[in-house]
């Protein structure tokens, strides 16, 4: 299978060229990095003759992006070198104008909220349905979207996320059809679903469902390097010129060739994924799951995405399970409530993944946990679906207003100036302009008890949050 960027880079490196150009490591000649890392630096080149330019692609990068679009069934596809983060920013900037109403699934990644801020739009948040298997917020429904349009006929774009971080996928076909009838584009953050295109057995992808612009973190489920993502465009409602302009503004003018090569390689890997590969993957996965049966206290929740497993060990909190596994040298994607999330590799026929070794380590962790007292966690609060909310205070007002630090126990009724983002998964508990409610406080307590890490603007170690100063009456 052709891999234009990989092939061209390889030819270039084999010529043992001498560098009188950036980057300063001169093909790895200078620097004190560990040898294995330094050895890869000859591939870390720049826009040299024959290597094309991501921002004005007409050679090997254009060819590779063409193969990508062809495989995913998009009219155009783009390599992203700053993750799905930059894709979420670019598609929002391209599809909206300042002041527009945008309908946004509330359990979106923080990059979607940053996109709303950058685009100066007015978000209308919609709560998704609760998924009882995983005890997480999942997807919005067609009814919810229709109600939102009935209440806000001025919605100009819809931003959805599927699958969720926890591998719950949704069918977008009817939602996209409905939005298109309203002449409104659907932007989909499919960061966790780049592999769905690889097999009819995987859930239906957002592009197959007719979405206008889709971003995918190739680095999450495909064998691509961190930060390597794809953006696909298939729209009569979003301007392609604006999308490309946004990407030119937001991405580095020196995009990484190793990342682009890995994106080219990952596309070829997925495009050659066959039904035989799928059955092999599922056989290996079943054998692994069978081998885990009988390990003391271990329970597995399977979700729509076969690469994700939610694992629970006895009554232990997720962070206790994570710590026990880490002591055995096993690192999980995240700990959440009572679970840890495992991500399996997209195996192909003939490939294996040290499952026997993994099982032995998991067994040792289960045994070690027997002598650890389980930390009791509160029952997780389910969200109520189809609730529409707006920011209490518009973002531009939040930006120019003064803030103050207060104890979070006194924050109910106050408006957030700083975001509180449990990370991972990176879905904000509260964004600037939203009001602290009793529910926010309960969810925050749940996260703190679950030993979540946080991003955003907060001092949670001192139990403080950043809110708008109260105006004196
Ligand atoms: C749903 C979702 N969207 C977007 C992102 C951002 O992706 P990236 O890390 O590729 O920038 C993430 C990252 O975890 C995510 O979970």
Coordinates of C-alpha atoms and ligand atoms in Angstrom, one line a residue:
X1 CA 0.0 0.0 0.0
X2 CA 1.3 3.5 -1.0
X3 CA 2.6 5.8 1.8
X4 CA 3.9 8.8 -0.2
X5 CA 5.2 10.8 2.8
X6 CA 6.9 7.8 4.4
X7 CA 8.5 6.7 1.1
X8 CA 9.8 10.2 0.2
X9 CA 11.3 10.7 3.7
X10 CA 13.0 7.3 3.5
X11 CA 14.5 8.1 0.2
X12 CA 15.7 11.5 1.5
X13 CA 17.3 10.0 4.6
X14 CA 19.0 7.3 2.7
X15 CA 20.9 9.9 0.7
X16 CA 22.6 11.0 4.0
X17 CA 22.1 14.6 3.2
X18 CA 24.0 17.4 5.0
X19 CA 21.9 20.0 6.7
X20 CA 22.4 23.8 6.4
X21 CA 18.8 24.4 7.4
X22 CA 16.6 24.2 10.4
X23 CA 16.1 22.3 12.8
X24 CA 19.3 23.0 14.8
X25 CA 20.0 19.4 15.7
X26 CA 21.2 18.9 12.0
X27 CA 19.7 15.5 11.4
X28 CA 20.5 14.4 14.9
X29 CA 24.2 15.4 14.7
X30 CA 24.0 17.8 17.7
X31 CA 22.3 17.4 21.1
X32 CA 22.4 15.1 24.1
X33 CA 19.2 13.2 23.7
X34 CA 19.2 9.5 24.5
X35 CA 20.6 7.5 21.5
X36 CA 17.3 5.9 20.5
X37 CA 15.6 9.3 20.2
X38 CA 18.6 10.9 18.4
X39 CA 18.7 8.1 15.9
X40 CA 15.2 9.1 14.7
X41 CA 16.2 12.7 14.2
X42 CA 17.3 12.4 10.5
X43 CA 13.6 12.1 9.8
X44 CA 12.8 15.3 11.6
X45 CA 13.3 17.6 8.6
X46 CA 11.5 20.6 7.2
X47 CA 9.9 21.7 3.9
X48 CA 12.9 20.8 1.7
X49 CA 12.8 20.3 -2.1
X50 CA 10.6 17.3 -2.8
X51 CA 9.1 17.1 0.7
X52 CA 6.2 19.4 0.0
X53 CA 4.6 21.8 2.4
X54 CA 1.5 21.1 4.6
X55 CA 0.3 24.6 4.2
X56 CA 0.5 24.6 0.4
X57 CA 0.4 20.9 -0.4
X58 CA 0.9 19.9 -4.0
X59 CA 3.4 17.1 -3.8
X60 CA 3.7 14.1 -1.5
X61 CA 1.6 15.6 1.3
X62 CA -1.2 16.4 -1.1
X63 CA -1.0 12.8 -2.5
X64 CA -1.1 11.4 1.1
X65 CA -4.0 13.6 2.0
X66 CA -5.8 12.5 -1.2
X67 CA -5.4 8.8 -0.2
X68 CA -6.7 9.7 3.2
X69 CA -9.8 11.4 1.8
X70 CA -10.4 8.6 -0.6
X71 CA -10.2 6.0 2.2
X72 CA -12.5 7.9 4.6
X73 CA -14.9 9.0 1.8
X74 CA -14.4 12.7 2.4
X75 CA -14.2 15.3 -0.3
X76 CA -11.0 16.6 1.3
X77 CA -8.9 15.4 4.3
X78 CA -6.1 17.1 6.2
X79 CA -3.2 16.0 8.4
X80 CA -3.3 17.8 11.8
X81 CA -0.1 18.1 13.7
X82 CA -1.6 19.6 16.9
X83 CA -4.1 16.9 17.7
X84 CA -7.9 17.0 17.4
X85 CA -7.5 20.0 19.6
X86 CA -6.6 22.1 16.6
X87 CA -9.3 20.4 14.5
X88 CA -12.0 21.4 17.0
X89 CA -10.8 25.0 17.0
X90 CA -10.5 25.2 13.2
X91 CA -13.9 23.7 12.4
X92 CA -15.7 26.0 14.8
X93 CA -14.0 29.1 13.4
X94 CA -14.8 28.0 9.9
X95 CA -18.5 27.1 10.5
X96 CA -19.6 30.1 12.6
X97 CA -19.5 33.9 12.8
X98 CA -19.2 35.9 16.0
X99 CA -22.5 36.0 18.0
X100 CA -24.0 32.9 16.3
X101 CA -25.9 30.4 18.4
X102 CA -24.2 27.1 18.4
X103 CA -25.7 23.9 19.9
X104 CA -23.1 22.0 21.8
X105 CA -23.2 18.6 23.5
X106 CA -22.3 19.5 27.1
X107 CA -19.9 16.5 27.6
X108 CA -17.5 17.8 25.1
X109 CA -13.7 18.0 25.4
X110 CA -12.2 21.2 26.7
X111 CA -10.9 22.1 23.1
X112 CA -14.6 22.5 22.0
X113 CA -15.2 25.0 24.8
X114 CA -12.0 26.8 23.8
X115 CA -13.2 26.8 20.2
X116 CA -16.5 28.5 21.4
X117 CA -14.4 31.2 23.1
X118 CA -12.1 31.8 20.2
X119 CA -15.0 32.0 17.7
X120 CA -16.9 34.4 20.0
X121 CA -20.1 32.4 19.6
X122 CA -23.0 32.0 22.0
X123 CA -23.3 28.4 23.1
X124 CA -26.5 26.5 23.9
X125 CA -25.5 23.4 25.8
X126 CA -27.5 20.2 25.6
X127 CA -27.1 17.4 28.1
X128 CA -26.7 13.9 26.8
X129 CA -28.3 10.7 27.8
X130 CA -26.8 8.7 30.7
X131 CA -25.1 5.4 29.8
X132 CA -25.8 2.9 32.6
X133 CA -23.2 0.4 31.5
X134 CA -20.4 2.8 32.0
X135 CA -22.0 5.2 34.4
X136 CA -21.0 8.1 32.1
X137 CA -22.7 10.8 30.1
X138 CA -23.1 9.6 26.5
X139 CA -25.0 11.0 23.6
X140 CA -27.6 13.5 22.6
X141 CA -30.9 12.3 21.1
X142 CA -32.7 13.4 17.9
X143 CA -35.6 14.5 20.2
X144 CA -33.3 16.7 22.2
X145 CA -31.8 18.3 19.1
X146 CA -35.3 18.9 17.7
X147 CA -36.4 20.5 20.9
X148 CA -33.3 22.7 20.9
X149 CA -34.1 24.0 17.4
X150 CA -37.7 24.6 18.4
X151 CA -36.6 26.8 21.2
X152 CA -33.6 28.4 19.4
X153 CA -34.4 28.6 15.7
X154 CA -31.3 30.7 15.3
X155 CA -28.9 27.9 15.8
X156 CA -26.2 28.1 13.1
X157 CA -24.0 25.0 13.9
X158 CA -24.2 21.8 15.9
X159 CA -21.1 20.4 17.6
X160 CA -21.3 16.8 18.7
X161 CA -18.9 14.2 20.2
X162 CA -19.0 10.6 19.4
X163 CA -17.8 8.0 20.4
X164 CA -17.3 9.1 24.0
X165 CA -14.0 8.7 25.8
X166 CA -15.5 5.6 27.3
X167 CA -16.2 3.9 24.0
X168 CA -19.9 4.5 23.8
X169 CA -20.9 5.2 20.2
X170 CA -24.0 6.7 18.7
X171 CA -25.8 6.7 15.4
X172 CA -25.9 10.2 14.0
X173 CA -27.7 9.5 10.7
X174 CA -31.1 11.0 11.7
X175 CA -29.6 13.9 13.6
X176 CA -27.5 14.9 10.7
X177 CA -30.4 14.6 8.3
X178 CA -32.5 16.8 10.6
X179 CA -29.8 19.4 10.9
X180 CA -29.2 19.5 7.2
X181 CA -33.0 20.1 6.7
X182 CA -32.4 23.2 8.8
X183 CA -29.4 24.1 6.6
X184 CA -27.2 23.7 9.7
X185 CA -23.8 21.9 9.6
X186 CA -22.9 19.2 12.0
X187 CA -19.3 19.3 13.3
X188 CA -18.2 16.1 15.0
X189 CA -15.4 15.5 17.4
X190 CA -14.7 11.8 16.7
X191 CA -11.3 11.9 18.4
X192 CA -11.8 8.4 19.7
X193 CA -13.1 6.8 16.5
X194 CA -10.4 7.1 13.8
X195 CA -10.5 3.3 13.5
X196 CA -14.3 3.0 12.9
X197 CA -13.7 3.3 9.1
X198 CA -11.5 0.2 9.2
X199 CA -14.3 -2.4 9.4
X200 CA -18.1 -2.7 8.9
X201 CA -18.1 -4.4 12.2
X202 CA -17.1 -1.3 14.0
X203 CA -19.8 1.4 14.8
X204 CA -20.8 3.6 12.0
X205 CA -18.5 6.5 11.6
X206 CA -19.5 10.2 11.7
X207 CA -18.5 10.7 8.0
X208 CA -20.6 7.7 7.0
X209 CA -23.5 9.3 8.9
X210 CA -23.2 12.4 6.7
X211 CA -21.4 14.9 9.1
X212 CA -19.9 18.0 7.6
X213 CA -16.6 18.2 9.3
X214 CA -15.0 15.5 11.4
X215 CA -11.9 15.4 13.5
X216 CA -10.2 12.2 14.7
X217 CA -7.1 11.7 16.9
X218 CA -5.3 9.1 14.7
X219 CA -2.8 8.9 17.6
X220 CA -5.4 7.5 20.0
X221 CA -6.5 4.3 18.3
X222 CA -4.3 4.0 15.2
X223 CA -0.5 3.5 15.3
X224 CA 0.2 7.2 14.8
X225 CA 2.4 9.5 16.8
X226 CA 1.1 11.7 19.6
X227 CA -0.5 14.9 18.2
X228 CA -1.2 13.2 14.9
X229 CA -4.8 13.7 13.9
X230 CA -7.1 13.9 10.8
X231 CA -9.7 16.3 9.7
X232 CA -12.2 15.4 7.1
X233 CA -14.4 17.8 5.1
X234 CA -17.6 16.8 3.3
X235 CA -19.9 19.8 3.4
X236 CA -22.0 22.2 1.3
X237 CA -22.7 24.3 4.4
X238 CA -19.2 25.0 5.7
X239 CA -16.7 27.0 3.6
X240 CA -13.6 25.0 2.8
X241 CA -11.6 28.2 2.3
X242 CA -12.4 29.3 5.8
X243 CA -11.5 25.9 7.1
X244 CA -8.1 25.9 5.4
X245 CA -7.5 29.5 6.5
X246 CA -8.2 28.5 10.1
X247 CA -5.7 25.6 9.8
X248 CA -3.1 27.9 8.4
X249 CA -3.6 30.3 11.3
X250 CA -3.6 27.7 14.0
X251 CA -1.0 25.2 13.0
X252 CA 2.7 25.6 13.2
X253 CA 4.5 26.8 10.0
X254 CA 7.0 24.0 10.7
X255 CA 4.8 20.9 11.0
X256 CA 6.5 17.8 12.2
X257 CA 7.5 15.4 9.4
X258 CA 7.7 12.4 11.7
X259 CA 4.1 13.1 12.8
X260 CA 3.0 13.5 9.2
X261 CA 4.7 10.3 8.2
X262 CA 3.1 8.5 11.0
X263 CA -0.3 9.8 9.8
X264 CA 0.4 8.5 6.4
X265 CA 1.5 5.2 7.8
X266 CA -1.6 4.9 10.1
X267 CA -3.9 5.5 7.1
X268 CA -2.2 2.7 5.2
X269 CA -2.4 0.5 8.2
X270 CA -6.2 1.0 8.6
X271 CA -6.9 1.0 4.8
X272 CA -5.4 -2.5 4.7
X273 CA -7.3 -3.8 7.7
X274 CA -9.4 -6.7 6.4
X275 CA -12.3 -8.9 7.8
X276 CA -9.6 -11.5 8.6
X277 CA -7.8 -8.9 10.7
X278 CA -11.0 -8.0 12.5
X279 CA -11.8 -11.6 13.3
X280 CA -8.2 -12.1 14.5
X281 CA -8.5 -9.0 16.7
X282 CA -11.8 -10.2 18.2
X283 CA -10.4 -13.7 18.8
X284 CA -7.4 -12.4 20.6
X285 CA -9.6 -10.1 22.6
X286 CA -12.0 -12.9 23.6
X287 CA -9.1 -15.1 24.6
X288 CA -7.7 -12.4 26.8
X289 CA -11.1 -11.7 28.3
X290 CA -11.6 -15.4 29.0
X291 CA -8.2 -15.6 30.6
X292 CA -9.2 -12.8 33.0
X293 CA -12.2 -14.7 34.2
X294 CA -11.8 -16.0 37.7
X295 CA -9.3 -13.3 38.7
X296 CA -10.4 -12.3 42.2
X297 CA -13.0 -9.5 42.0
X298 CA -12.3 -8.5 38.4
X299 CA -15.2 -7.4 36.3
X300 CA -15.1 -6.1 32.7
X301 CA -17.7 -3.9 31.1
X302 CA -17.6 -4.2 27.3
X303 CA -18.7 -1.1 25.2
X304 CA -19.5 -0.4 21.6
X305 CA -15.8 0.2 20.7
X306 CA -14.1 -3.2 21.0
X307 CA -10.7 -1.5 21.7
X308 CA -12.0 -0.2 25.0
X309 CA -12.7 -2.1 28.2
X310 CA -13.9 -0.7 31.5
X311 CA -12.5 -2.7 34.3
X312 CA -13.4 -2.9 38.0
X313 CA -11.8 -4.9 40.8
X314 CA -14.1 -5.6 43.7
X315 CA -15.3 -2.5 45.5
X316 CA -12.1 -0.6 45.0
X317 CA -12.1 2.9 43.7
X318 CA -10.7 3.3 40.1
X319 CA -7.6 5.2 41.4
X320 CA -6.8 2.3 43.8
X321 CA -7.0 -0.1 40.9
X322 CA -4.9 2.2 38.8
X323 CA -2.2 2.4 41.5
X324 CA -2.2 -1.4 42.0
X325 CA -1.8 -1.9 38.3
X326 CA 1.0 0.7 38.1
X327 CA 2.9 -1.2 40.8
X328 CA 2.9 -4.1 38.4
X329 CA 4.1 -1.8 35.5
X330 CA 0.7 -1.7 33.8
X331 CA -0.5 1.8 32.9
X332 CA -4.1 2.4 32.1
X333 CA -5.8 5.2 30.1
X334 CA -7.7 6.6 33.1
X335 CA -9.3 5.9 36.4
X336 CA -12.9 7.0 36.7
X337 CA -15.2 6.4 39.7
X338 CA -15.1 2.7 40.3
X339 CA -13.4 1.8 37.0
X340 CA -10.2 2.0 35.0
X341 CA -10.3 2.3 31.3
X342 CA -8.1 0.0 29.2
X343 CA -7.3 0.7 25.5
X344 CA -6.4 -2.4 23.4
X345 CA -4.3 -2.2 20.3
X346 CA -5.8 -2.6 16.8
X347 CA -4.2 -5.9 16.1
X348 CA -3.9 -7.4 12.6
X349 CA -3.8 -11.0 11.6
X350 CA -0.6 -12.6 12.9
X351 CA 0.0 -10.0 15.5
X352 CA -0.1 -10.5 19.3
X353 CA 0.2 -8.3 22.3
X354 CA 1.9 -10.0 25.3
X355 CA -1.6 -10.9 26.7
X356 CA -0.3 -13.7 28.8
X357 CA 2.2 -11.3 30.5
X358 CA -0.5 -8.7 30.9
X359 CA -2.8 -11.3 32.6
X360 CA -0.1 -12.3 35.1
X361 CA 0.5 -8.7 36.0
X362 CA -3.3 -8.0 36.4
X363 CA -3.5 -11.1 38.5
X364 CA -0.8 -9.8 40.8
X365 CA -2.6 -6.5 41.1
X366 CA -5.9 -8.2 42.0
X367 CA -4.1 -10.2 44.7
X368 CA -2.3 -7.1 46.1
X369 CA -5.7 -5.3 46.2
X370 CA -7.1 -7.9 48.6
X371 CA -5.2 -6.3 51.4
X372 CA -6.2 -2.8 50.5
X373 CA -9.3 -1.4 52.1
X374 CA -11.7 -0.3 49.4
X375 CA -12.4 3.4 49.4
X376 CA -16.1 4.0 49.4
X377 CA -17.2 6.4 46.6
X378 CA -20.5 8.2 46.4
X379 CA -23.1 6.9 44.0
X380 CA -22.4 8.7 40.7
X381 CA -25.0 11.4 39.8
X382 CA -26.6 10.7 36.5
X383 CA -27.2 13.7 34.2
X384 CA -30.7 14.3 33.0
X385 CA -30.9 14.2 29.2
X386 CA -32.1 17.0 26.8
X387 CA -31.6 19.9 29.2
X388 CA -30.7 23.1 27.4
X389 CA -28.6 25.6 29.3
X390 CA -26.8 28.8 28.4
X391 CA -23.9 30.6 30.0
X392 CA -25.1 32.7 33.0
X393 CA -22.7 35.4 31.9
X394 CA -21.5 35.8 28.3
X395 CA -17.8 35.0 27.8
X396 CA -16.8 38.5 26.8
X397 CA -18.2 39.8 30.0
X398 CA -16.4 37.1 32.0
X399 CA -13.2 38.0 30.4
X400 CA -13.3 41.7 31.3
X401 CA -14.8 41.1 34.8
X402 CA -12.7 40.8 38.0
X403 CA -12.4 37.4 39.7
X404 CA -11.9 36.2 43.3
X405 CA -10.8 33.0 44.9
X406 CA -13.3 31.5 47.3
X407 CA -13.8 28.1 49.1
X408 CA -15.7 25.8 46.7
X409 CA -18.2 25.0 49.5
X410 CA -19.3 28.6 49.4
X411 CA -19.5 28.8 45.6
X412 CA -23.2 27.7 45.0
X413 CA -24.9 30.4 43.1
X414 CA -21.7 32.1 42.0
X415 CA -20.5 32.3 38.4
X416 CA -17.2 30.6 37.4
X417 CA -14.4 32.7 36.0
X418 CA -12.0 29.7 35.9
X419 CA -12.7 26.4 34.3
X420 CA -12.6 23.2 36.4
X421 CA -11.6 20.3 34.1
X422 CA -11.1 16.8 35.5
X423 CA -8.3 15.4 33.3
X424 CA -8.5 12.9 31.8
X425 CA -11.1 12.8 30.3
X426 CA -10.9 16.6 29.9
X427 CA -14.7 17.2 29.9
X428 CA -15.1 20.4 32.0
X429 CA -17.2 20.2 35.1
X430 CA -17.7 23.9 34.8
X431 CA -16.6 26.5 32.2
X432 CA -16.3 30.3 32.7
X433 CA -19.7 31.9 32.6
X434 CA -21.5 28.9 34.1
X435 CA -23.1 29.0 37.5
X436 CA -22.0 26.7 40.4
X437 CA -25.0 24.6 41.5
X438 CA -25.5 22.0 44.1
X439 CA -25.0 19.5 41.4
X440 CA -21.7 21.0 40.4
X441 CA -20.6 20.7 44.0
X442 CA -21.7 17.1 44.3
X443 CA -19.8 16.2 41.0
X444 CA -16.7 18.1 42.2
X445 CA -16.8 16.1 45.5
X446 CA -17.1 12.9 43.5
X447 CA -14.1 13.8 41.4
X448 CA -12.0 14.8 44.4
X449 CA -12.9 11.6 46.2
X450 CA -12.0 9.6 43.1
X451 CA -8.5 11.4 43.2
X452 CA -9.1 13.0 39.8
X453 CA -6.4 15.3 38.4
X454 CA -7.6 18.7 37.3
X455 CA -6.8 21.3 34.7
X456 CA -8.2 24.8 34.3
X457 CA -7.9 27.7 36.7
X458 CA -8.4 26.4 40.2
X459 CA -6.7 25.9 43.6
X460 CA -8.5 22.7 44.5
X461 CA -5.6 21.6 46.7
X462 CA -6.6 24.6 48.9
X463 CA -10.3 23.8 48.2
X464 CA -10.6 27.1 46.3
X465 CA -12.2 28.0 43.0
X466 CA -12.1 31.2 40.9
X467 CA -15.4 33.0 40.5
X468 CA -16.6 36.4 39.3
X469 CA -16.5 39.1 42.0
X470 CA -19.9 39.8 43.3
X471 CA -21.2 43.2 42.2
X472 CA -22.1 45.3 45.2
X473 CA -25.7 46.2 45.4
Ligands
LIG1 C1 -13.3 13.7 23.0 C2 -11.9 14.4 22.7 N1 -11.8 15.3 21.8 C3 -10.7 15.9 21.6 C4 -9.5 15.6 22.3 C5 -8.2 16.3 22.0 O1 -7.5 15.5 21.2 P1 -5.9 15.6 21.0 O2 -5.3 15.1 22.2 O3 -5.7 14.8 19.7 O4 -5.7 17.1 20.7 C6 -9.6 14.6 23.2 C7 -8.4 14.2 24.0 O5 -8.4 13.5 24.9 C8 -10.8 14.0 23.5 O6 -10.9 13.0 24.4

